[in-house]
mmCIF file of C-alpha atoms in Angstrom:
data_model
loop_
_atom_site.group_PDB
_atom_site.id
_atom_site.type_symbol
_atom_site.label_atom_id
_atom_site.label_comp_id
_atom_site.label_asym_id
_atom_site.label_seq_id
_atom_site.Cartn_x
_atom_site.Cartn_y
_atom_site.Cartn_z
ATOM 1 C CA MET Z 1 -1.021 76.971 24.762
ATOM 2 C CA SER Z 2 1.057 73.650 25.584
ATOM 3 C CA ILE Z 3 -0.083 74.483 29.183
ATOM 4 C CA GLU Z 4 -3.610 73.942 27.789
ATOM 5 C CA ARG Z 5 -2.912 70.495 26.498
ATOM 6 C CA ALA Z 6 -0.940 69.428 29.592
ATOM 7 C CA LEU Z 7 -4.310 70.403 31.325
ATOM 8 C CA GLU Z 8 -6.303 68.539 29.043
ATOM 9 C CA LEU Z 9 -4.176 65.416 29.066
ATOM 10 C CA ALA Z 10 -4.593 65.542 33.237
ATOM 11 C CA GLU Z 11 -8.188 66.015 33.059
ATOM 12 C CA ALA Z 12 -8.848 63.046 30.591
ATOM 13 C CA GLU Z 13 -7.051 60.614 33.071
ATOM 14 C CA ALA Z 14 -8.137 62.062 36.281
ATOM 15 C CA GLY Z 15 -7.351 60.050 39.263
ATOM 16 C CA ARG Z 16 -4.845 57.805 37.326
ATOM 17 C CA GLY Z 17 -2.172 58.684 39.791
ATOM 18 C CA TYR Z 18 -4.263 57.693 43.140
ATOM 19 C CA PRO Z 19 -3.019 58.067 45.628
ATOM 20 C CA ASN Z 20 -0.683 60.198 44.051
ATOM 21 C CA PRO Z 21 -1.405 63.538 42.178
ATOM 22 C CA THR Z 22 -2.249 63.010 38.341
ATOM 23 C CA VAL Z 23 -0.107 65.262 36.385
ATOM 24 C CA GLY Z 24 -0.118 66.100 32.684
ATOM 25 C CA ALA Z 25 3.151 67.315 30.560
ATOM 26 C CA VAL Z 26 3.999 68.166 27.262
ATOM 27 C CA VAL Z 27 7.767 68.953 25.639
ATOM 28 C CA VAL Z 28 7.520 71.223 23.130
ATOM 29 C CA SER Z 29 10.551 72.474 20.542
ATOM 30 C CA ALA Z 30 12.020 75.799 20.382
ATOM 31 C CA GLU Z 31 9.953 75.940 16.918
ATOM 32 C CA GLY Z 32 6.689 75.017 18.427
ATOM 33 C CA ALA Z 33 6.426 71.171 17.561
ATOM 34 C CA THR Z 34 5.398 68.752 20.396
ATOM 35 C CA LEU Z 35 8.270 66.241 21.020
ATOM 36 C CA GLY Z 36 6.203 64.395 23.642
ATOM 37 C CA GLU Z 37 3.408 64.196 26.034
ATOM 38 C CA GLY Z 38 2.386 62.140 29.191
ATOM 39 C CA VAL Z 39 0.260 61.820 32.122
ATOM 40 C CA THR Z 40 1.124 60.348 35.507
ATOM 41 C CA GLU Z 41 1.160 56.571 35.674
ATOM 42 C CA PRO Z 42 -0.786 54.213 38.473
ATOM 43 C CA ALA Z 43 1.422 54.544 42.108
ATOM 44 C CA GLY Z 44 4.687 53.466 41.560
ATOM 45 C CA GLY Z 45 4.792 54.316 37.696
ATOM 46 C CA ARG Z 46 6.332 57.196 36.222
ATOM 47 C CA HIS Z 47 5.125 60.909 36.987
ATOM 48 C CA GLY Z 48 3.803 62.877 33.876
ATOM 49 C CA GLU Z 49 6.928 64.698 33.305
ATOM 50 C CA ILE Z 50 8.880 61.632 32.992
ATOM 51 C CA VAL Z 51 6.779 59.946 30.608
ATOM 52 C CA ALA Z 52 6.610 62.848 28.276
ATOM 53 C CA LEU Z 53 10.519 63.292 28.285
ATOM 54 C CA ASP Z 54 10.797 59.300 27.588
ATOM 55 C CA ALA Z 55 8.385 60.071 24.705
ATOM 56 C CA ALA Z 56 10.729 63.181 23.524
ATOM 57 C CA GLY Z 57 14.127 61.314 24.013
ATOM 58 C CA ASP Z 58 17.290 63.040 22.911
ATOM 59 C CA ALA Z 59 14.956 65.657 21.085
ATOM 60 C CA ALA Z 60 14.016 67.294 24.554
ATOM 61 C CA ARG Z 61 17.399 69.164 24.590
ATOM 62 C CA GLY Z 62 16.979 72.639 24.462
ATOM 63 C CA ALA Z 63 13.068 72.425 24.326
ATOM 64 C CA THR Z 64 10.420 73.756 26.904
ATOM 65 C CA LEU Z 65 8.608 71.408 29.370
ATOM 66 C CA TYR Z 66 5.077 72.574 30.128
ATOM 67 C CA VAL Z 67 3.692 70.905 33.480
ATOM 68 C CA THR Z 68 0.369 70.893 35.528
ATOM 69 C CA MET Z 69 2.529 71.011 38.660
ATOM 70 C CA GLU Z 70 5.733 71.631 39.727
ATOM 71 C CA PRO Z 71 8.266 69.169 39.118
ATOM 72 C CA CYS Z 72 9.194 67.091 42.468
ATOM 73 C CA ALA Z 73 12.250 67.640 43.902
ATOM 74 C CA HIS Z 74 12.414 64.413 46.438
ATOM 75 C CA HIS Z 75 13.161 60.727 46.030
ATOM 76 C CA GLY Z 76 10.139 58.811 46.879
ATOM 77 C CA ARG Z 77 8.915 55.558 45.024
ATOM 78 C CA THR Z 78 10.638 57.363 41.946
ATOM 79 C CA PRO Z 79 13.347 59.641 41.614
ATOM 80 C CA PRO Z 80 13.042 63.459 41.744
ATOM 81 C CA CYS Z 81 11.690 64.598 38.553
ATOM 82 C CA VAL Z 82 13.800 67.599 38.463
ATOM 83 C CA ASP Z 83 17.042 65.379 38.178
ATOM 84 C CA ARG Z 84 15.733 63.722 35.209
ATOM 85 C CA ILE Z 85 14.730 67.609 33.532
ATOM 86 C CA ILE Z 86 18.103 68.858 34.233
ATOM 87 C CA GLU Z 87 19.543 65.648 32.610
ATOM 88 C CA ALA Z 88 17.626 66.100 29.765
ATOM 89 C CA GLY Z 89 18.729 69.440 28.730
ATOM 90 C CA ILE Z 90 15.313 71.092 29.165
ATOM 91 C CA THR Z 91 15.734 74.920 29.009
ATOM 92 C CA ARG Z 92 12.551 76.187 29.947
ATOM 93 C CA VAL Z 93 9.889 74.772 32.631
ATOM 94 C CA VAL Z 94 6.373 76.302 32.684
ATOM 95 C CA ALA Z 95 4.336 74.949 35.788
ATOM 96 C CA GLY Z 96 0.515 75.269 36.014
ATOM 97 C CA CYS Z 97 0.838 75.320 39.911
ATOM 98 C CA LEU Z 98 3.228 74.648 43.083
ATOM 99 C CA ASP Z 99 3.650 71.256 44.821
ATOM 100 C CA PRO Z 100 1.949 71.759 48.333
ATOM 101 C CA ASN Z 101 3.696 68.527 49.775
ATOM 102 C CA PRO Z 102 6.476 70.049 51.932
ATOM 103 C CA LEU Z 103 8.714 66.803 51.225
ATOM 104 C CA ALA Z 104 8.484 67.349 47.424
ATOM 105 C CA GLU Z 105 8.243 71.380 47.155
ATOM 106 C CA GLY Z 106 10.935 73.379 45.521
ATOM 107 C CA GLY Z 107 11.333 71.847 42.253
ATOM 108 C CA LEU Z 108 11.166 74.854 40.351
ATOM 109 C CA GLU Z 109 13.623 77.028 42.716
ATOM 110 C CA ARG Z 110 16.243 73.817 41.873
ATOM 111 C CA LEU Z 111 15.759 74.210 38.376
ATOM 112 C CA ARG Z 112 16.516 77.830 38.440
ATOM 113 C CA THR Z 113 19.872 77.172 40.633
ATOM 114 C CA HIS Z 114 20.741 74.909 37.413
ATOM 115 C CA GLY Z 115 20.154 77.827 35.075
ATOM 116 C CA ILE Z 116 16.857 76.588 33.718
ATOM 117 C CA ASP Z 117 14.033 79.484 32.844
ATOM 118 C CA ALA Z 118 11.125 78.020 35.178
ATOM 119 C CA GLU Z 119 7.919 80.115 35.206
ATOM 120 C CA LEU Z 120 4.786 79.410 37.620
ATOM 121 C CA LEU Z 121 1.150 80.279 36.294
ATOM 122 C CA ASP Z 122 -0.513 79.376 39.634
ATOM 123 C CA LEU Z 123 -3.697 78.355 37.837
ATOM 124 C CA PRO Z 124 -6.838 77.722 39.699
ATOM 125 C CA ARG Z 125 -7.799 75.058 37.018
ATOM 126 C CA ALA Z 126 -4.312 73.413 37.733
ATOM 127 C CA ARG Z 127 -4.689 73.267 41.474
ATOM 128 C CA ARG Z 128 -8.379 71.874 41.305
ATOM 129 C CA GLN Z 129 -7.192 68.839 39.363
ATOM 130 C CA ASN Z 130 -5.872 67.541 42.525
ATOM 131 C CA GLU Z 131 -7.553 69.246 45.094
ATOM 132 C CA ALA Z 132 -8.314 66.628 47.317
ATOM 133 C CA TRP Z 133 -4.863 65.366 47.481
ATOM 134 C CA ARG Z 134 -3.780 68.795 47.815
ATOM 135 C CA THR Z 135 -5.899 69.323 50.892
ATOM 136 C CA TRP Z 136 -4.335 65.822 52.561
ATOM 137 C CA VAL Z 137 -0.767 66.612 52.049
ATOM 138 C CA ALA Z 138 -1.112 70.187 53.215
ATOM 139 C CA ARG Z 139 -3.802 70.205 56.132
ATOM 140 C CA ARG Z 140 -3.330 66.585 56.969
ATOM 141 C CA ARG Z 141 -7.274 65.786 56.703
ATOM 142 C CA PRO Z 142 -9.485 64.669 54.119
ATOM 143 C CA HIS Z 143 -10.840 67.256 51.243
ATOM 144 C CA VAL Z 144 -14.166 68.012 52.578
ATOM 145 C CA ILE Z 145 -17.345 68.483 50.460
ATOM 146 C CA LEU Z 146 -20.488 69.597 52.036
ATOM 147 C CA LYS Z 147 -23.450 68.587 49.871
ATOM 148 C CA LEU Z 148 -26.868 69.975 50.632
ATOM 149 C CA ALA Z 149 -30.070 69.383 49.250
ATOM 150 C CA VAL Z 150 -33.066 71.809 49.702
ATOM 151 C CA SER Z 151 -36.224 73.854 49.056
ATOM 152 C CA VAL Z 152 -36.212 77.065 47.713
ATOM 153 C CA ASP Z 153 -37.150 78.268 51.409
ATOM 154 C CA GLY Z 154 -34.241 76.416 52.628
ATOM 155 C CA ARG Z 155 -35.687 73.119 53.994
ATOM 156 C CA ALA Z 156 -34.004 69.783 53.657
ATOM 157 C CA THR Z 157 -37.106 67.833 53.713
ATOM 158 C CA VAL Z 158 -40.415 68.252 52.149
ATOM 159 C CA PRO Z 159 -43.507 67.170 53.557
ATOM 160 C CA GLY Z 160 -45.175 64.306 51.759
ATOM 161 C CA ARG Z 161 -42.001 63.615 49.586
ATOM 162 C CA ARG Z 162 -39.370 61.480 49.815
ATOM 163 C CA TRP Z 163 -37.014 63.248 47.914
ATOM 164 C CA VAL Z 164 -36.208 67.092 47.577
ATOM 165 C CA THR Z 165 -34.535 67.068 44.480
ATOM 166 C CA GLY Z 166 -34.927 65.501 41.236
ATOM 167 C CA ASP Z 167 -33.257 62.246 39.330
ATOM 168 C CA GLU Z 168 -30.555 64.354 37.897
ATOM 169 C CA SER Z 169 -29.532 65.814 41.075
ATOM 170 C CA ARG Z 170 -29.329 62.395 42.582
ATOM 171 C CA LEU Z 171 -27.492 60.511 39.952
ATOM 172 C CA ARG Z 172 -25.122 63.589 40.428
ATOM 173 C CA VAL Z 173 -24.618 62.498 44.043
ATOM 174 C CA HIS Z 174 -23.991 59.037 42.998
ATOM 175 C CA GLU Z 175 -21.337 59.981 40.724
ATOM 176 C CA LEU Z 176 -19.417 62.426 43.563
ATOM 177 C CA ARG Z 177 -19.881 59.088 45.825
ATOM 178 C CA ALA Z 178 -18.063 57.223 43.304
ATOM 179 C CA SER Z 179 -15.265 59.755 43.070
ATOM 180 C CA VAL Z 180 -14.298 60.144 46.642
ATOM 181 C CA ASP Z 181 -12.678 58.132 49.304
ATOM 182 C CA ALA Z 182 -15.182 58.152 51.942
ATOM 183 C CA VAL Z 183 -19.023 59.256 52.343
ATOM 184 C CA GLY Z 184 -20.192 60.401 55.773
ATOM 185 C CA VAL Z 185 -23.586 61.757 57.834
ATOM 186 C CA GLY Z 186 -24.549 62.449 61.324
ATOM 187 C CA MET Z 187 -26.093 59.969 63.581
ATOM 188 C CA GLY Z 188 -29.552 61.865 63.298
ATOM 189 C CA THR Z 189 -29.582 61.091 59.745
ATOM 190 C CA VAL Z 190 -28.737 57.437 60.281
ATOM 191 C CA ARG Z 191 -31.393 56.976 62.579
ATOM 192 C CA ALA Z 192 -33.845 58.752 60.470
ATOM 193 C CA ASP Z 193 -33.109 57.656 57.103
ATOM 194 C CA ALA Z 194 -30.899 54.329 57.585
ATOM 195 C CA PRO Z 195 -28.940 55.630 54.423
ATOM 196 C CA ARG Z 196 -26.425 53.004 52.553
ATOM 197 C CA LEU Z 197 -24.456 56.093 51.241
ATOM 198 C CA ASP Z 198 -23.100 53.844 48.425
ATOM 199 C CA ALA Z 199 -22.517 54.859 44.883
ATOM 200 C CA ARG Z 200 -25.308 53.303 42.597
ATOM 201 C CA ASP Z 201 -26.200 52.881 38.829
ATOM 202 C CA VAL Z 202 -22.873 54.759 38.137
ATOM 203 C CA ALA Z 203 -19.505 53.702 37.327
ATOM 204 C CA VAL Z 204 -17.507 52.887 40.382
ATOM 205 C CA VAL Z 205 -13.488 51.914 40.518
ATOM 206 C CA ARG Z 206 -14.299 51.484 44.117
ATOM 207 C CA GLN Z 207 -16.662 52.012 46.767
ATOM 208 C CA PRO Z 208 -16.363 54.585 49.368
ATOM 209 C CA ARG Z 209 -15.787 54.145 52.883
ATOM 210 C CA ARG Z 210 -19.375 54.832 54.723
ATOM 211 C CA LEU Z 211 -19.104 56.727 57.861
ATOM 212 C CA ALA Z 212 -21.346 57.962 60.728
ATOM 213 C CA PHE Z 213 -20.203 61.202 62.941
ATOM 214 C CA GLY Z 214 -21.591 61.323 66.444
ATOM 215 C CA ARG Z 215 -22.451 59.469 69.215
ATOM 216 C CA GLY Z 216 -23.576 55.647 68.720
ATOM 217 C CA PRO Z 217 -24.461 52.990 68.872
ATOM 218 C CA LEU Z 218 -25.490 52.233 65.330
ATOM 219 C CA PRO Z 219 -28.570 50.445 64.377
ATOM 220 C CA ALA Z 220 -27.932 46.511 64.601
ATOM 221 C CA ALA Z 221 -28.470 46.570 60.616
ATOM 222 C CA SER Z 222 -26.062 49.367 59.878
ATOM 223 C CA GLU Z 223 -23.106 48.651 57.749
ATOM 224 C CA LEU Z 224 -21.609 52.188 58.549
ATOM 225 C CA GLU Z 225 -18.247 52.841 60.333
ATOM 226 C CA LEU Z 226 -19.071 54.825 63.658
ATOM 227 C CA ARG Z 227 -16.561 57.800 64.208
ATOM 228 C CA ASP Z 228 -17.558 59.235 67.671
ATOM 229 C CA GLY Z 229 -14.600 61.275 68.017
ATOM 230 C CA THR Z 230 -13.987 65.051 67.587
ATOM 231 C CA LEU Z 231 -14.294 65.955 63.972
ATOM 232 C CA VAL Z 232 -10.612 67.204 63.970
ATOM 233 C CA ASP Z 233 -9.420 63.951 65.498
ATOM 234 C CA GLU Z 234 -11.424 61.706 63.389
ATOM 235 C CA LEU Z 235 -10.438 63.685 60.194
ATOM 236 C CA ALA Z 236 -6.964 63.293 61.149
ATOM 237 C CA THR Z 237 -7.029 59.428 61.996
ATOM 238 C CA LEU Z 238 -8.981 59.171 58.206
ATOM 239 C CA ALA Z 239 -6.173 61.157 56.666
ATOM 240 C CA GLY Z 240 -3.552 58.656 58.416
ATOM 241 C CA GLU Z 241 -5.697 55.913 56.754
ATOM 242 C CA GLY Z 242 -5.281 57.132 53.298
ATOM 243 C CA VAL Z 243 -8.833 58.957 53.005
ATOM 244 C CA GLN Z 244 -8.110 62.125 50.872
ATOM 245 C CA SER Z 245 -11.549 63.072 49.952
ATOM 246 C CA LEU Z 246 -15.049 63.079 52.329
ATOM 247 C CA LEU Z 247 -18.346 63.961 50.736
ATOM 248 C CA LEU Z 248 -20.625 65.056 53.809
ATOM 249 C CA GLU Z 249 -24.130 64.624 53.188
ATOM 250 C CA GLY Z 250 -25.645 65.907 56.232
ATOM 251 C CA GLY Z 251 -27.966 66.248 58.211
ATOM 252 C CA PRO Z 252 -28.272 69.679 59.560
ATOM 253 C CA THR Z 253 -26.545 68.953 62.885
ATOM 254 C CA ILE Z 254 -23.322 67.387 61.438
ATOM 255 C CA ALA Z 255 -23.171 70.029 58.699
ATOM 256 C CA ALA Z 256 -23.557 72.926 60.854
ATOM 257 C CA ALA Z 257 -20.701 71.189 62.903
ATOM 258 C CA PHE Z 258 -18.190 70.850 60.395
ATOM 259 C CA LEU Z 259 -18.867 74.730 59.113
ATOM 260 C CA ALA Z 260 -18.477 75.922 62.708
ATOM 261 C CA ASP Z 261 -15.164 74.322 62.595
ATOM 262 C CA ASP Z 262 -14.129 75.330 59.441
ATOM 263 C CA LEU Z 263 -13.665 72.006 58.255
ATOM 264 C CA VAL Z 264 -15.684 72.218 54.758
ATOM 265 C CA ASP Z 265 -13.666 72.855 51.742
ATOM 266 C CA GLN Z 266 -16.349 73.035 49.158
ATOM 267 C CA LEU Z 267 -19.908 73.576 49.650
ATOM 268 C CA LEU Z 268 -22.604 71.982 47.142
ATOM 269 C CA VAL Z 269 -26.242 73.161 47.440
ATOM 270 C CA PHE Z 270 -28.879 71.580 45.323
ATOM 271 C CA VAL Z 271 -31.961 73.818 45.369
ATOM 272 C CA ALA Z 272 -35.168 72.195 44.247
ATOM 273 C CA PRO Z 273 -37.848 74.470 42.520
ATOM 274 C CA VAL Z 274 -40.320 74.068 45.731
ATOM 275 C CA LEU Z 275 -41.504 75.848 48.446
ATOM 276 C CA ALA Z 276 -41.526 73.205 51.300
ATOM 277 C CA GLY Z 277 -43.396 75.580 53.764
ATOM 278 C CA GLY Z 278 -42.292 73.082 56.677
ATOM 279 C CA GLY Z 279 -39.988 70.384 57.218
ATOM 280 C CA VAL Z 280 -36.264 70.233 58.531
ATOM 281 C CA PRO Z 281 -34.113 73.368 58.104
ATOM 282 C CA MET Z 282 -30.850 72.603 55.709
ATOM 283 C CA LEU Z 283 -28.855 73.632 58.730
ATOM 284 C CA ALA Z 284 -28.602 73.978 62.507
ATOM 285 C CA GLU Z 285 -28.207 77.402 63.947
ATOM 286 C CA LEU Z 286 -24.561 78.643 63.566
ATOM 287 C CA THR Z 287 -22.638 80.697 66.197
ATOM 288 C CA ARG Z 288 -21.623 83.372 63.321
ATOM 289 C CA PRO Z 289 -22.657 84.011 59.603
ATOM 290 C CA ILE Z 290 -20.335 82.645 56.859
ATOM 291 C CA ASP Z 291 -19.536 84.630 53.892
ATOM 292 C CA LEU Z 292 -19.518 82.529 50.751
ATOM 293 C CA GLY Z 293 -19.335 85.398 48.016
ATOM 294 C CA ALA Z 294 -20.711 84.524 44.461
ATOM 295 C CA PRO Z 295 -21.477 81.013 43.566
ATOM 296 C CA GLU Z 296 -20.575 78.869 40.752
ATOM 297 C CA VAL Z 297 -24.415 78.206 39.328
ATOM 298 C CA GLU Z 298 -25.240 74.998 37.254
ATOM 299 C CA LYS Z 299 -28.672 73.645 36.118
ATOM 300 C CA VAL Z 300 -29.117 70.192 36.951
ATOM 301 C CA GLY Z 301 -32.585 68.983 35.464
ATOM 302 C CA ASP Z 302 -34.981 71.190 37.079
ATOM 303 C CA ASP Z 303 -32.918 72.190 39.941
ATOM 304 C CA VAL Z 304 -29.996 74.719 40.477
ATOM 305 C CA LEU Z 305 -26.673 73.761 41.722
ATOM 306 C CA LEU Z 306 -24.726 76.408 43.710
ATOM 307 C CA SER Z 307 -20.964 75.487 44.402
ATOM 308 C CA TRP Z 308 -18.599 77.471 46.590
ATOM 309 C CA ARG Z 309 -14.776 76.954 47.578
ATOM 310 C CA LEU Z 310 -14.289 77.956 51.120
ATOM 311 C CA HIS Z 311 -10.657 76.596 50.862
ATOM 312 C CA GLU Z 312 -8.173 76.336 48.129
ATOM 313 C CA THR Z 313 -4.615 74.998 48.468
#
């Protein structure tokens, strides 16, 4: 299917449209020939639909547009994509997911009012391509990923060892740091470990902001930003400053606080093949159980990565 090609295009250029969503689009003739392809250009540039329509030119009349997200219906830095689709003579639009932005939503309905066959597939794969941006525009806070590294018996530390998990898992964490806008820990972790929280030994477009949640003061040599307000207020402030994604790395007290306030969107637990027999528990006590459902499971070196999505927008 051509929606598969549109998804592939967006995945190959993940983050290209930042701070806007990255959207893939394909224009296909009635005979099934690809007439044009496109991906969202960097901020201020063309949206993926427009790139694909420009490539197709006049041949787009009577064709189908496959796009990973509903075309926008508002005038931002660029005119509404729906206007250009109508003008191009597209007769059918197939979208992978809706636009959650209240300022831009409604594109499919507007196309229908102009006689265009508009179909919504609502694909999890399409939503997840821009999940940080989707949380940011819909919930007005960053998309929060909680990362925990634990022993089989649920300990965040192993007596006599510096690290709980192996080299491959730690590299994956640095890749995660490189992919988010901010990385945070609680003040207990700051005092115990003096973490740097920067992305190392991986390709980095921009280093994340490095945050400490809780009561100060920070140690004199710390380069972290102290965030000492309520979690809800701090996340709202960060969102207002353009932070779309936050990787929370613990420790157990701040992790439990984010979970208790229902502020975790994705939970990642790296489980090492070791029984600690002691050490710090992975979480402070919760006031109630949190049902997670079946995890996605991935082997990372000798470790196992368990992941859950607690919210999808």
